[in-house]
PDB file of C-alpha atoms in Angstrom:
ATOM      1  CA  MET A 357     -30.957 -20.859  -4.839  1.00 51.00           C
ATOM      2  CA  SER A 358     -27.686 -19.773  -5.906  1.00 54.00           C
ATOM      3  CA  ARG A 359     -27.359 -16.442  -7.805  1.00 62.00           C
ATOM      4  CA  THR A 360     -24.089 -18.097  -9.232  1.00 62.00           C
ATOM      5  CA  MET A 361     -23.072 -17.689 -13.070  1.00 61.00           C
ATOM      6  CA  LEU A 362     -22.528 -21.290 -14.265  1.00 69.00           C
ATOM      7  CA  PRO A 363     -19.083 -21.308 -16.075  1.00 73.00           C
ATOM      8  CA  ALA A 364     -20.923 -22.135 -19.203  1.00 71.00           C
ATOM      9  CA  GLN A 365     -23.360 -19.662 -18.955  1.00 74.00           C
ATOM     10  CA  LEU A 366     -20.997 -16.781 -18.615  1.00 69.00           C
ATOM     11  CA  LEU A 367     -18.756 -17.414 -21.400  1.00 69.00           C
ATOM     12  CA  PHE A 368     -22.281 -17.539 -23.687  1.00 72.00           C
ATOM     13  CA  ILE A 369     -23.087 -13.812 -22.422  1.00 73.00           C
ATOM     14  CA  LEU A 370     -19.334 -12.795 -22.760  1.00 69.00           C
ATOM     15  CA  SER A 371     -19.246 -14.242 -26.349  1.00 69.00           C
ATOM     16  CA  LEU A 372     -22.577 -12.463 -27.625  1.00 68.00           C
ATOM     17  CA  LEU A 373     -21.170  -9.035 -25.628  1.00 73.00           C
ATOM     18  CA  MET A 374     -17.377  -9.793 -28.378  1.00 69.00           C
ATOM     19  CA  GLY A 375     -19.695 -10.197 -31.075  1.00 63.00           C
ATOM     20  CA  TYR A 376     -19.427 -13.701 -31.632  1.00 60.00           C
ATOM     21  CA  ALA A 377     -22.817 -15.138 -31.326  1.00 58.00           C
ATOM     22  CA  PRO A 378     -23.318 -18.581 -32.639  1.00 65.00           C
ATOM     23  CA  LYS A 379     -24.563 -17.701 -36.793  1.00 70.00           C
ATOM     24  CA  PRO A 380     -27.847 -18.732 -37.440  1.00 77.00           C
ATOM     25  CA  VAL A 381     -29.171 -22.166 -39.393  1.00 92.00           C
ATOM     26  CA  ILE A 382     -30.551 -21.341 -42.721  1.00 97.00           C
ATOM     27  CA  SER A 383     -33.250 -23.493 -43.181  1.00 98.00           C
ATOM     28  CA  SER A 384     -34.885 -22.466 -46.861  1.00 98.00           C
ATOM     29  CA  VAL A 385     -34.216 -20.313 -49.569  1.00 99.00           C
ATOM     30  CA  GLU A 386     -37.191 -19.420 -52.210  1.00 99.00           C
ATOM     31  CA  LEU A 387     -36.990 -17.762 -55.429  1.00 99.00           C
ATOM     32  CA  GLU A 388     -39.887 -16.230 -56.757  1.00 98.00           C
ATOM     33  CA  LEU A 389     -41.382 -15.479 -60.211  1.00 97.00           C
ATOM     34  CA  ILE A 390     -44.669 -13.103 -60.105  1.00 95.00           C
ATOM     35  CA  THR A 391     -46.187 -11.264 -63.481  1.00 91.00           C
ATOM     36  CA  ARG A 392     -50.036 -10.486 -63.748  1.00 88.00           C
ATOM     37  CA  GLY A 393     -50.461 -13.991 -65.572  1.00 90.00           C
ATOM     38  CA  SER A 394     -48.333 -16.360 -63.826  1.00 95.00           C
ATOM     39  CA  GLN A 395     -46.747 -17.631 -60.396  1.00 97.00           C
ATOM     40  CA  LYS A 396     -43.358 -19.503 -60.225  1.00 98.00           C
ATOM     41  CA  SER A 397     -41.596 -20.511 -57.308  1.00 99.00           C
ATOM     42  CA  ILE A 398     -38.402 -22.703 -56.016  1.00 99.00           C
ATOM     43  CA  ARG A 399     -38.973 -23.511 -52.533  1.00 99.00           C
ATOM     44  CA  MET A 400     -35.758 -25.316 -51.316  1.00 99.00           C
ATOM     45  CA  ASP A 401     -34.348 -26.837 -47.838  1.00 98.00           C
ATOM     46  CA  ALA A 402     -31.726 -29.673 -46.660  1.00 98.00           C
ATOM     47  CA  ARG A 403     -34.187 -32.283 -47.124  1.00 98.00           C
ATOM     48  CA  LYS A 404     -37.173 -31.111 -49.674  1.00 99.00           C
ATOM     49  CA  THR A 405     -38.045 -28.950 -52.448  1.00 99.00           C
ATOM     50  CA  GLN A 406     -41.155 -27.482 -53.549  1.00 99.00           C
ATOM     51  CA  ILE A 407     -41.676 -26.203 -57.270  1.00 99.00           C
ATOM     52  CA  ARG A 408     -44.757 -24.504 -57.766  1.00 98.00           C
ATOM     53  CA  ILE A 409     -45.850 -23.584 -61.217  1.00 98.00           C
ATOM     54  CA  ASN A 410     -48.772 -21.660 -61.515  1.00 97.00           C
ATOM     55  CA  ASP A 411     -51.763 -23.779 -59.302  1.00 96.00           C
ATOM     56  CA  ASP A 412     -49.576 -27.505 -59.873  1.00 97.00           C
ATOM     57  CA  THR A 413     -47.065 -27.686 -56.709  1.00 98.00           C
ATOM     58  CA  THR A 414     -44.401 -30.788 -57.223  1.00 98.00           C
ATOM     59  CA  THR A 415     -42.607 -31.754 -53.736  1.00 98.00           C
ATOM     60  CA  VAL A 416     -39.593 -33.698 -54.686  1.00 98.00           C
ATOM     61  CA  THR A 417     -36.228 -34.675 -52.352  1.00 98.00           C
ATOM     62  CA  THR A 418     -33.702 -31.905 -52.552  1.00 98.00           C
ATOM     63  CA  PRO A 419     -30.462 -33.314 -53.858  1.00 97.00           C
ATOM     64  CA  ALA A 420     -27.359 -33.140 -51.202  1.00 97.00           C
ATOM     65  CA  LYS A 421     -25.429 -31.719 -53.585  1.00 98.00           C
ATOM     66  CA  TYR A 422     -27.329 -28.751 -54.257  1.00 98.00           C
ATOM     67  CA  TRP A 423     -27.904 -28.092 -50.947  1.00 98.00           C
ATOM     68  CA  LYS A 424     -24.335 -28.108 -50.067  1.00 98.00           C
ATOM     69  CA  GLN A 425     -23.986 -25.193 -53.035  1.00 98.00           C
ATOM     70  CA  VAL A 426     -27.198 -23.565 -52.000  1.00 98.00           C
ATOM     71  CA  LEU A 427     -25.224 -22.889 -48.696  1.00 98.00           C
ATOM     72  CA  LYS A 428     -21.651 -22.376 -50.269  1.00 97.00           C
ATOM     73  CA  ASN A 429     -23.602 -20.060 -52.871  1.00 98.00           C
ATOM     74  CA  LEU A 430     -25.071 -17.997 -49.399  1.00 97.00           C
ATOM     75  CA  LYS A 431     -21.250 -17.806 -48.047  1.00 95.00           C
ATOM     76  CA  THR A 432     -21.065 -15.049 -50.326  1.00 93.00           C
ATOM     77  CA  VAL A 433     -24.472 -13.008 -49.764  1.00 94.00           C
ATOM     78  CA  LYS A 434     -24.709 -10.631 -46.518  1.00 94.00           C
ATOM     79  CA  LEU A 435     -27.957 -11.631 -45.434  1.00 95.00           C
ATOM     80  CA  SER A 436     -28.508  -9.129 -43.267  1.00 94.00           C
ATOM     81  CA  LYS A 437     -27.492  -6.218 -46.570  1.00 95.00           C
ATOM     82  CA  LEU A 438     -30.289  -8.562 -49.312  1.00 96.00           C
ATOM     83  CA  ALA A 439     -32.326  -6.255 -49.104  1.00 96.00           C
ATOM     84  CA  THR A 440     -30.047  -3.400 -49.708  1.00 96.00           C
ATOM     85  CA  LEU A 441     -28.836  -5.532 -53.330  1.00 95.00           C
ATOM     86  CA  LYS A 442     -28.780  -3.367 -56.210  1.00 91.00           C
ATOM     87  CA  THR A 443     -31.367  -4.003 -58.638  1.00 86.00           C
ATOM     88  CA  SER A 444     -32.620  -3.016 -61.846  1.00 72.00           C
ATOM     89  CA  SER A 445     -36.290  -3.615 -62.171  1.00 64.00           C
ATOM     90  CA  GLU A 446     -37.935  -2.046 -65.609  1.00 66.00           C
ATOM     91  CA  ARG A 447     -39.225  -4.829 -67.924  1.00 59.00           C
ATOM     92  CA  SER A 448     -41.020  -6.561 -64.725  1.00 56.00           C
ATOM     93  CA  GLN A 449     -43.329  -2.872 -64.075  1.00 59.00           C
ATOM     94  CA  VAL A 450     -44.455  -2.808 -67.739  1.00 61.00           C
ATOM     95  CA  ASP A 451     -44.552  -7.188 -67.825  1.00 60.00           C
ATOM     96  CA  ALA A 452     -41.973  -7.440 -70.256  1.00 70.00           C
ATOM     97  CA  ASP A 453     -40.224  -9.909 -67.772  1.00 85.00           C
ATOM     98  CA  TYR A 454     -41.250 -11.435 -64.336  1.00 92.00           C
ATOM     99  CA  ILE A 455     -40.800 -10.017 -60.798  1.00 92.00           C
ATOM    100  CA  THR A 456     -38.163 -11.628 -59.332  1.00 95.00           C
ATOM    101  CA  HIS A 457     -36.994 -11.847 -56.116  1.00 95.00           C
ATOM    102  CA  VAL A 458     -35.201 -14.479 -53.357  1.00 98.00           C
ATOM    103  CA  ARG A 459     -36.180 -15.200 -49.893  1.00 99.00           C
ATOM    104  CA  VAL A 460     -33.772 -17.141 -47.319  1.00 98.00           C
ATOM    105  CA  GLN A 461     -35.108 -17.880 -43.971  1.00 98.00           C
ATOM    106  CA  THR A 462     -32.457 -18.911 -41.101  1.00 95.00           C
ATOM    107  CA  SER A 463     -33.504 -19.642 -37.344  1.00 91.00           C
ATOM    108  CA  ALA A 464     -33.639 -16.598 -36.057  1.00 90.00           C
ATOM    109  CA  HIS A 465     -35.122 -14.481 -39.585  1.00 95.00           C
ATOM    110  CA  LEU A 466     -36.597 -13.864 -42.753  1.00 97.00           C
ATOM    111  CA  TYR A 467     -34.458 -12.436 -45.399  1.00 97.00           C
ATOM    112  CA  GLU A 468     -35.183 -10.818 -48.464  1.00 98.00           C
ATOM    113  CA  SER A 469     -33.637  -9.289 -51.547  1.00 97.00           C
ATOM    114  CA  PRO A 470     -35.443  -6.400 -53.408  1.00 95.00           C
ATOM    115  CA  GLN A 471     -37.458  -7.143 -56.562  1.00 92.00           C
ATOM    116  CA  PHE A 472     -35.229  -8.090 -59.805  1.00 93.00           C
ATOM    117  CA  ASP A 473     -36.043  -8.621 -62.996  1.00 91.00           C
ATOM    118  CA  ARG A 474     -35.554 -12.051 -64.380  1.00 92.00           C
ATOM    119  CA  ALA A 475     -32.757 -11.637 -66.531  1.00 90.00           C
ATOM    120  CA  THR A 476     -30.893  -9.084 -64.447  1.00 91.00           C
ATOM    121  CA  PRO A 477     -30.614 -10.597 -60.980  1.00 95.00           C
ATOM    122  CA  PRO A 478     -28.128  -8.425 -58.632  1.00 95.00           C
ATOM    123  CA  ARG A 479     -25.115 -10.352 -59.722  1.00 94.00           C
ATOM    124  CA  GLU A 480     -24.262 -11.262 -56.120  1.00 96.00           C
ATOM    125  CA  LEU A 481     -27.307 -13.556 -56.502  1.00 97.00           C
ATOM    126  CA  THR A 482     -26.416 -15.173 -60.007  1.00 97.00           C
ATOM    127  CA  PRO A 483     -24.797 -18.230 -58.350  1.00 98.00           C
ATOM    128  CA  LEU A 484     -27.730 -18.816 -55.775  1.00 98.00           C
ATOM    129  CA  ILE A 485     -30.483 -18.519 -58.798  1.00 98.00           C
ATOM    130  CA  LYS A 486     -28.572 -20.942 -61.453  1.00 98.00           C
ATOM    131  CA  THR A 487     -28.422 -23.914 -58.214  1.00 98.00           C
ATOM    132  CA  LEU A 488     -31.784 -23.431 -57.637  1.00 98.00           C
ATOM    133  CA  ILE A 489     -33.304 -24.199 -60.635  1.00 98.00           C
ATOM    134  CA  ASP A 490     -30.071 -26.624 -61.274  1.00 98.00           C
ATOM    135  CA  GLY A 491     -31.134 -28.854 -58.541  1.00 98.00           C
ATOM    136  CA  ILE A 492     -34.848 -28.814 -59.981  1.00 98.00           C
ATOM    137  CA  PRO A 493     -36.415 -31.877 -62.534  1.00 97.00           C
ATOM    138  CA  SER A 494     -35.054 -31.445 -65.527  1.00 96.00           C
ATOM    139  CA  LYS A 495     -39.013 -30.978 -66.718  1.00 96.00           C
ATOM    140  CA  ASN A 496     -39.187 -27.610 -64.695  1.00 97.00           C
ATOM    141  CA  GLN A 497     -36.173 -25.733 -65.237  1.00 97.00           C
ATOM    142  CA  SER A 498     -37.322 -24.460 -68.676  1.00 96.00           C
ATOM    143  CA  ALA A 499     -40.366 -22.872 -66.533  1.00 96.00           C
ATOM    144  CA  PHE A 500     -37.561 -20.912 -64.619  1.00 96.00           C
ATOM    145  CA  ARG A 501     -35.423 -20.276 -67.153  1.00 91.00           C
TER     146      ARG A 501
END
């Protein structure tokens, strides 16, 4: 058995060493809102969107235009910095607003934002949150606004 590296293997190793590793693929995005008496979430991937409001769960097909917009919104957010985004979380600490956070699942890692008040998300996440809410059926949207 030969220990000689194939050209493709050598190129792959060199690309990793030089920082050209393939970007992880985003597999899903979740927006979760929690308060003492209520839990709501939107979990969207390329195929389906799951909407949970307390004990009721609805699953619908994800409209392609919304998934594309989610991916576009995420291009402006450095996922490795998601956990360090600046937030203001004061109202949720006294049950005056929902404790909210965003999770992004990639092929390599789960990224999670810090908790923030629903009414005042980090500015970097505002377009993403709007797209997630706009991407669910209109009858459910008011529960997340």
